[in-house]
Coordinates of C-alpha atoms in Angstrom, one line a residue:
M1462 CA 0.1 -0.2 0.0
K1463 CA 1.3 3.5 -0.8
I1464 CA 0.5 6.0 2.5
L1465 CA 1.0 9.7 2.0
L1466 CA 1.4 11.4 5.6
V1467 CA 1.0 15.0 5.8
N1468 CA 1.8 17.3 8.9
H1469 CA 1.7 20.9 9.7
F1470 CA 5.2 20.4 11.7
P1471 CA 8.6 19.0 11.1
L1472 CA 9.5 15.4 12.1
M1473 CA 11.6 16.7 15.5
G1474 CA 10.4 19.3 17.7
S1475 CA 6.8 18.3 18.4
G1476 CA 4.4 15.4 19.1
S1477 CA 2.9 15.1 16.0
G1478 CA 6.1 15.1 14.2
V1479 CA 7.7 12.1 16.0
Y1480 CA 4.2 10.4 15.6
V1481 CA 4.6 10.8 11.8
M1482 CA 8.3 9.5 12.0
N1483 CA 7.2 6.4 14.1
I1484 CA 4.4 5.6 11.8
A1485 CA 6.6 6.0 8.8
K1486 CA 9.4 3.6 10.0
N1487 CA 6.8 1.1 11.0
L1488 CA 5.1 1.1 7.8
E1489 CA 8.3 0.9 5.8
Q1490 CA 9.3 -2.2 7.9
K1491 CA 6.1 -3.9 7.1
G1492 CA 6.7 -3.5 3.4
H1493 CA 4.6 -0.4 2.6
Q1494 CA 5.6 2.7 0.5
V1495 CA 5.4 5.8 2.5
C1496 CA 5.9 9.7 1.4
I1497 CA 5.9 12.7 3.9
I1498 CA 4.9 16.1 3.4
M1499 CA 5.9 18.5 6.1
P1500 CA 7.0 22.3 6.6
E1501 CA 10.9 22.6 7.2
N1502 CA 13.1 25.6 7.5
T1503 CA 16.3 23.7 7.2
T1504 CA 17.9 21.7 4.6
Q1505 CA 19.5 19.5 7.4
I1506 CA 16.5 17.0 7.6
S1507 CA 16.2 13.6 9.2
N1508 CA 16.1 10.7 6.7
I1509 CA 14.1 7.6 7.3
H1510 CA 15.2 4.7 5.5
N1511 CA 13.3 4.1 2.1
V1512 CA 10.9 6.9 3.1
K1513 CA 10.4 9.7 0.5
I1514 CA 10.5 13.0 2.5
H1515 CA 8.9 16.2 0.7
P1516 CA 9.7 19.2 2.5
V1517 CA 7.6 22.7 2.1
F1518 CA 10.3 25.3 2.9
F1519 CA 9.8 28.3 5.1
K1520 CA 12.3 31.2 6.1
R1521 CA 14.3 31.1 9.3
E1522 CA 18.0 31.7 9.0
E1523 CA 19.0 29.5 6.0
I1524 CA 18.2 30.7 2.3
I1525 CA 16.3 27.9 0.6
E1526 CA 15.1 28.1 -3.1
N1527 CA 11.3 28.5 -3.4
Q1528 CA 10.9 28.9 0.4
L1529 CA 8.0 31.3 1.7
D1530 CA 9.3 34.5 3.2
F1531 CA 7.9 33.7 6.6
N1532 CA 8.9 30.8 9.1
F1533 CA 6.2 28.0 9.4
P1534 CA 3.3 28.7 11.8
C1535 CA 2.5 26.7 14.9
M1536 CA -0.4 26.3 17.2
D1537 CA 1.9 26.6 20.4
P1538 CA 5.5 27.7 19.9
H1539 CA 8.0 25.2 18.4
P1540 CA 11.6 25.1 19.2
R1541 CA 12.4 26.4 15.7
S1542 CA 9.6 28.9 15.2
N1543 CA 7.7 31.4 17.5
F1544 CA 5.3 32.4 14.7
L1545 CA 1.7 31.5 15.4
F1546 CA -1.2 30.5 13.1
N1547 CA -3.4 33.4 14.6
N1548 CA -1.0 35.9 13.9
M1549 CA -0.9 35.0 10.2
T1550 CA -1.8 37.7 7.4
K1551 CA -4.7 36.7 4.9
L1552 CA -1.7 36.7 2.2
Q1553 CA 0.3 34.5 4.1
I1554 CA -2.6 32.0 4.7
K1555 CA -3.1 31.9 1.1
Q1556 CA 0.7 31.5 0.3
Y1557 CA 0.8 28.5 2.9
E1558 CA -2.1 26.8 1.1
I1559 CA -0.8 27.3 -2.2
A1560 CA 2.7 25.8 -1.0
F1561 CA 0.9 22.8 0.4
R1562 CA -1.3 22.3 -2.4
T1563 CA 1.6 22.4 -4.7
A1564 CA 3.2 19.6 -2.7
I1565 CA 0.2 17.4 -2.6
E1566 CA -0.6 17.7 -6.0
E1567 CA 3.0 16.9 -7.1
E1568 CA 2.7 13.7 -4.7
I1569 CA -0.6 12.5 -6.0
K1570 CA 0.8 12.6 -9.6
E1571 CA 4.3 11.1 -8.7
F1572 CA 3.9 9.0 -5.5
K1573 CA 0.1 8.1 -6.4
P1574 CA -1.1 7.4 -3.0
D1575 CA -4.0 4.8 -2.0
V1576 CA -4.7 6.5 1.2
I1577 CA -3.6 9.9 2.9
H1578 CA -3.0 10.3 6.7
A1579 CA -3.3 13.9 7.9
Q1580 CA -2.3 15.3 11.2
H1581 CA -4.5 17.8 13.0
I1582 CA -7.9 18.8 12.1
W1583 CA -6.4 22.0 10.2
I1584 CA -5.5 23.8 7.1
I1585 CA -3.8 21.1 4.9
S1586 CA -6.4 18.8 6.1
G1587 CA -8.9 20.6 5.0
L1588 CA -7.5 21.0 1.5
L1589 CA -7.4 17.0 1.1
N1590 CA -11.1 17.3 0.6
D1591 CA -10.6 18.4 -3.0
Y1592 CA -8.5 15.4 -4.3
H1593 CA -10.6 12.6 -4.0
I1594 CA -8.3 10.1 -2.1
P1595 CA -9.6 8.7 0.8
Y1596 CA -8.0 10.3 4.0
I1597 CA -7.9 10.2 7.7
I1598 CA -7.1 12.5 10.3
T1599 CA -5.5 12.0 13.6
S1600 CA -6.3 15.1 15.8
H1601 CA -3.3 16.0 18.4
G1602 CA -5.3 18.3 20.3
A1603 CA -2.8 21.5 19.6
E1604 CA -5.5 22.7 16.8
F1605 CA -7.9 23.4 19.7
I1606 CA -5.5 26.1 21.3
T1607 CA -5.8 28.0 18.2
Y1608 CA -9.6 27.4 17.4
K1609 CA -10.0 29.2 20.9
R1610 CA -8.0 32.1 19.9
T1611 CA -9.7 32.8 16.4
D1612 CA -12.3 31.5 14.0
T1613 CA -10.2 32.3 11.1
F1614 CA -9.3 28.4 10.3
D1615 CA -12.8 27.3 11.1
C1616 CA -13.6 26.9 7.3
Y1617 CA -10.4 24.6 6.8
G1618 CA -11.5 22.4 9.8
K1619 CA -15.3 21.9 8.6
S1620 CA -13.9 21.0 5.4
A1621 CA -11.5 18.4 6.8
V1622 CA -14.1 16.6 8.9
E1623 CA -16.6 16.7 5.9
G1624 CA -14.2 15.1 3.8
C1625 CA -12.4 12.7 5.7
K1626 CA -13.5 8.8 6.3
K1627 CA -12.2 8.7 9.6
I1628 CA -10.7 11.0 12.5
I1629 CA -8.3 9.4 15.1
A1630 CA -8.4 10.5 18.7
I1631 CA -5.6 9.9 20.8
S1632 CA -7.1 10.4 24.4
N1633 CA -10.7 10.7 26.1
D1634 CA -9.9 14.2 26.5
N1635 CA -9.1 14.7 22.8
I1636 CA -12.5 13.2 21.9
N1637 CA -14.5 15.6 24.0
E1638 CA -12.7 18.4 22.2
I1639 CA -13.4 17.3 18.6
I1640 CA -17.0 16.7 19.5
D1641 CA -17.5 20.1 21.3
K1642 CA -15.7 22.0 18.2
F1643 CA -17.3 19.8 15.4
P1644 CA -20.2 17.9 16.5
E1645 CA -20.9 16.5 13.1
A1646 CA -17.6 14.5 13.5
R1647 CA -19.0 12.1 16.2
D1648 CA -19.8 9.2 14.0
K1649 CA -16.3 9.5 12.4
I1650 CA -14.1 9.4 15.6
T1651 CA -12.1 6.2 16.6
F1652 CA -9.7 5.9 19.3
V1653 CA -6.1 4.6 18.8
K1654 CA -3.7 5.4 21.2
N1655 CA -0.3 7.1 20.5
G1656 CA 2.6 4.8 20.2
Y1657 CA 6.4 4.9 20.9
N1658 CA 9.2 3.0 18.8
S1659 CA 10.2 0.5 21.0
Q1660 CA 13.7 0.1 19.1
D1661 CA 14.5 3.6 20.4
F1662 CA 13.4 3.5 23.6
F1663 CA 14.3 0.6 26.3
I1664 CA 16.0 -0.1 29.6
E1665 CA 19.4 0.1 29.7
D1666 CA 22.0 -0.3 32.8
L1667 CA 24.0 2.9 32.8
D1668 CA 26.2 4.7 34.9
K1669 CA 24.8 8.1 36.2
E1670 CA 28.1 10.0 36.3
D1671 CA 29.3 8.3 32.8
V1672 CA 26.1 9.8 31.2
L1673 CA 26.3 13.1 32.8
S1674 CA 29.7 13.6 31.6
R1675 CA 28.7 13.1 28.1
F1676 CA 26.4 16.1 28.6
S1677 CA 29.4 18.1 30.3
I1678 CA 27.7 17.9 33.8
D1679 CA 30.3 17.6 36.7
G1680 CA 29.2 16.5 40.2
Q1681 CA 28.0 13.5 42.0
F1682 CA 24.2 13.8 41.7
E1683 CA 22.3 11.1 43.4
R1684 CA 18.7 12.1 42.3
I1685 CA 17.7 13.4 39.0
V1686 CA 14.7 15.0 37.7
L1687 CA 13.9 15.3 34.0
F1688 CA 11.5 17.1 31.8
V1689 CA 11.3 16.9 28.0
G1690 CA 9.5 19.2 25.8
R1691 CA 8.8 22.4 24.3
I1692 CA 10.0 25.4 26.4
S1693 CA 6.6 27.0 26.4
K1694 CA 4.3 28.4 28.9
M1695 CA 1.9 25.9 28.2
K1696 CA 4.3 23.1 29.5
G1697 CA 4.2 24.5 33.1
L1698 CA 8.0 24.9 33.4
D1699 CA 7.3 27.7 35.9
V1700 CA 5.4 25.4 38.0
L1701 CA 8.3 22.9 38.0
F1702 CA 10.7 25.6 38.9
K1703 CA 8.8 26.6 41.9
A1704 CA 8.7 23.0 42.7
A1705 CA 12.3 22.7 42.5
N1706 CA 12.8 25.4 45.0
L1707 CA 11.0 22.9 47.5
Y1708 CA 12.5 19.8 46.5
E1709 CA 16.2 20.9 45.3
T1710 CA 19.4 19.5 47.6
E1711 CA 22.9 19.7 46.7
K1712 CA 22.7 16.0 45.3
T1713 CA 19.5 16.6 43.1
L1714 CA 19.7 17.6 39.9
T1715 CA 17.1 18.8 37.5
L1716 CA 17.5 18.6 33.4
I1717 CA 15.4 20.4 31.2
V1718 CA 15.6 18.9 27.8
G1719 CA 14.0 21.0 24.9
D1720 CA 14.0 24.6 23.5
G1721 CA 11.6 27.3 23.0
E1722 CA 10.9 31.0 23.1
Y1723 CA 10.2 30.9 26.9
R1724 CA 14.0 29.8 28.2
K1725 CA 14.9 33.7 28.7
E1726 CA 12.0 33.9 31.3
L1727 CA 12.8 30.6 33.0
N1728 CA 16.3 31.6 33.2
E1729 CA 15.2 34.8 35.0
C1730 CA 12.9 32.6 37.3
K1731 CA 15.9 30.2 38.2
E1732 CA 17.8 33.3 39.2
K1733 CA 15.1 34.9 41.0
L1734 CA 14.7 31.5 43.0
K1735 CA 18.4 30.8 43.5
L1736 CA 18.0 27.5 41.9
K1737 CA 21.6 25.9 41.5
N1738 CA 20.9 22.5 40.1
I1739 CA 18.8 23.2 36.9
V1740 CA 20.6 22.3 33.7
F1741 CA 19.2 23.3 30.3
L1742 CA 20.3 20.7 27.6
G1743 CA 18.5 22.0 24.5
S1744 CA 16.9 19.7 22.0
R1745 CA 18.1 16.3 22.0
G1746 CA 17.8 13.2 19.6
H1747 CA 16.2 9.9 20.6
K1748 CA 19.7 8.3 21.4
D1749 CA 20.4 11.0 23.8
L1750 CA 16.8 10.8 25.1
R1751 CA 17.2 7.1 25.9
L1752 CA 20.3 7.9 28.2
L1753 CA 18.5 10.3 29.9
Y1754 CA 15.2 8.5 30.7
N1755 CA 17.4 5.7 31.8
I1756 CA 19.6 7.6 34.5
S1757 CA 16.5 9.7 35.7
D1758 CA 14.4 9.2 38.8
V1759 CA 11.4 10.6 37.6
L1760 CA 10.1 12.5 34.5
V1761 CA 8.1 15.5 35.2
L1762 CA 5.4 16.8 32.8
P1763 CA 3.7 19.9 34.7
S1764 CA 1.9 20.5 31.4
R1765 CA -1.4 22.8 31.4
K1766 CA -2.7 20.9 28.2
E1767 CA -1.6 17.9 26.6
A1768 CA -3.7 15.3 24.4
L1769 CA -1.2 12.5 24.9
P1770 CA 2.4 13.3 25.8
L1771 CA 4.8 10.8 23.9
V1772 CA 7.6 12.0 25.8
A1773 CA 5.7 10.4 29.0
I1774 CA 5.3 7.1 27.0
E1775 CA 9.1 7.1 26.1
A1776 CA 10.1 7.5 29.6
L1777 CA 8.0 4.8 30.9
A1778 CA 9.4 2.5 28.2
C1779 CA 12.8 3.1 29.7
G1780 CA 11.4 1.9 33.0
T1781 CA 11.1 5.6 34.5
P1782 CA 8.0 6.6 36.6
A1783 CA 6.3 9.8 35.7
V1784 CA 4.5 12.6 37.6
V1785 CA 2.0 14.5 35.5
T1786 CA -0.9 16.7 35.8
N1787 CA -4.1 15.5 36.2
Q1788 CA -5.2 17.0 33.1
S1789 CA -6.2 16.2 29.6
G1790 CA -4.7 12.8 27.9
M1791 CA -2.2 12.6 30.9
A1792 CA -4.3 11.1 33.2
D1793 CA -5.2 8.2 30.8
I1794 CA -1.6 7.1 30.7
I1795 CA -0.5 7.2 34.2
T1796 CA -1.9 4.5 36.6
K1797 CA -0.8 4.3 40.3
E1798 CA 1.8 1.5 39.1
V1799 CA 3.7 3.8 36.6
G1800 CA 3.6 7.2 38.2
L1801 CA 1.9 9.9 40.1
L1802 CA -0.7 12.6 39.3
F1803 CA -0.8 16.3 40.8
N1804 CA -3.3 19.1 40.6
L1805 CA -2.6 21.6 37.9
D1806 CA -0.7 24.7 38.8
D1807 CA 0.0 23.1 42.3
E1808 CA 3.9 23.5 42.7
K1809 CA 3.5 22.2 46.6
M1810 CA 1.8 19.2 45.4
L1811 CA 4.3 18.6 42.5
A1812 CA 6.9 18.9 44.9
E1813 CA 5.6 16.5 47.4
K1814 CA 4.9 14.1 44.6
I1815 CA 8.6 14.4 43.4
K1816 CA 10.0 13.9 46.9
L1817 CA 7.7 10.6 47.4
I1818 CA 9.8 9.4 44.6
L1819 CA 13.2 10.7 45.1
D1820 CA 12.9 9.8 48.8
K1821 CA 11.9 6.1 47.8
K1822 CA 8.6 6.5 49.8
V1823 CA 6.8 5.3 47.0
I1824 CA 8.8 2.4 44.9
F1825 CA 8.2 1.5 41.2
E1826 CA 9.7 -1.5 39.4
K1827 CA 11.6 -0.5 36.3
K1828 CA 10.6 -3.8 34.4
K1829 CA 6.8 -3.5 35.3
I1830 CA 6.8 0.2 34.0
A1831 CA 8.5 -1.0 30.8
D1832 CA 6.5 -3.7 30.2
Y1833 CA 3.3 -1.8 30.9
A1834 CA 4.4 0.9 28.3
K1835 CA 5.4 -1.9 25.8
S1836 CA 2.1 -3.8 26.0
N1837 CA -0.1 -0.7 25.8
Y1838 CA 1.8 1.9 23.7
S1839 CA 4.4 0.2 21.4
Q1840 CA 4.2 1.4 17.9
E1841 CA 4.7 -2.0 16.5
I1842 CA 1.4 -3.2 18.1
L1843 CA -0.7 -0.1 17.6
M1844 CA 0.6 -0.1 13.8
D1845 CA -2.0 -3.2 13.3
N1846 CA -5.0 -1.1 14.2
L1847 CA -3.9 1.8 11.7
L1848 CA -3.3 -0.6 8.8
K1849 CA -7.0 -2.0 9.2
I1850 CA -8.2 1.8 9.0
Y1851 CA -6.1 2.3 6.1
E1852 CA -7.6 -0.8 4.6
E1853 CA -11.0 -0.1 5.4
I1854 CA -11.1 3.5 4.1
R1855 CA -9.3 2.1 0.8
R1856 CA -12.1 -0.4 0.1
K1857 CA -14.9 2.1 0.4

């Protein structure tokens, strides 16, 4: 089967990008042909074995032939773009639409997809209605951030819902968001969990000091708290820093992996709270993430909004428990066997939950955590569900 994957974000730096990359890898391994259309602002693009990559280029630092003269827009800031969809001019929206129509039409002619799998109920998904190729949409939840800010893009969402065969929701909260915005979508929604690549994330027996030295971190830290994600206000890092003020000791290290426009404010917060052991590591690839998950005592996600956080699943796959807010899709993942929940924006409760794990007052078994992740969220297992949907819509 030939599957065209289309996304509003690059392969790295967003949950939907990693989702697309994981799907593409697994489809290729199962013998299917895959093409990905996505925005980019650099020619340094990750390649996926035997997968065709079709970037639509936007302007950042690098000058690239035929690039649009603005950076790729986002629902919530991306590590490589702070430009938001709701700040686009009418001309920019039109240019964005034309650029992706051109890419889609080129691949319909050259790649000849049997089905199209789009990400987000958004602009590109709405364009697919014109091409008479069966398509499905995975809603990752981020689109509803912008729907609440403006109605400019409602027409694309309605077109997307009208034309698609199925809408994949990745959490119960995600289902409710879709129905609230698009009641007509109710009968098209199907629930398929988000998955991680088990070839990238697994338990390893590592020495903490050796791994930390690879990241130029000196010191004999006994306890490590880890955050992975975009550095944006939506991720609740201000809450984590206030909590760190309550749990930090000389032997406790907090690692922040990711990048974004909110980093300057967080540095100011760090200085104000006089936090000594918080280290920013910037964006990292899967190999580095696996090392960091494995040496950490706990992954913390204080997000204010999250449909289904893939980084939490990746951490669990490495046997690391997670502390997350009891909101959105996060509460769907974290059971009492693999982590703890805390109330949104409650830094005192967050610090208490982290200390329970650091002080070993609550003990989790690494193998049981990893087994839970693999049996429930391995992309290899979930891929069969997607393939059934592809086959179903292809036959209609």
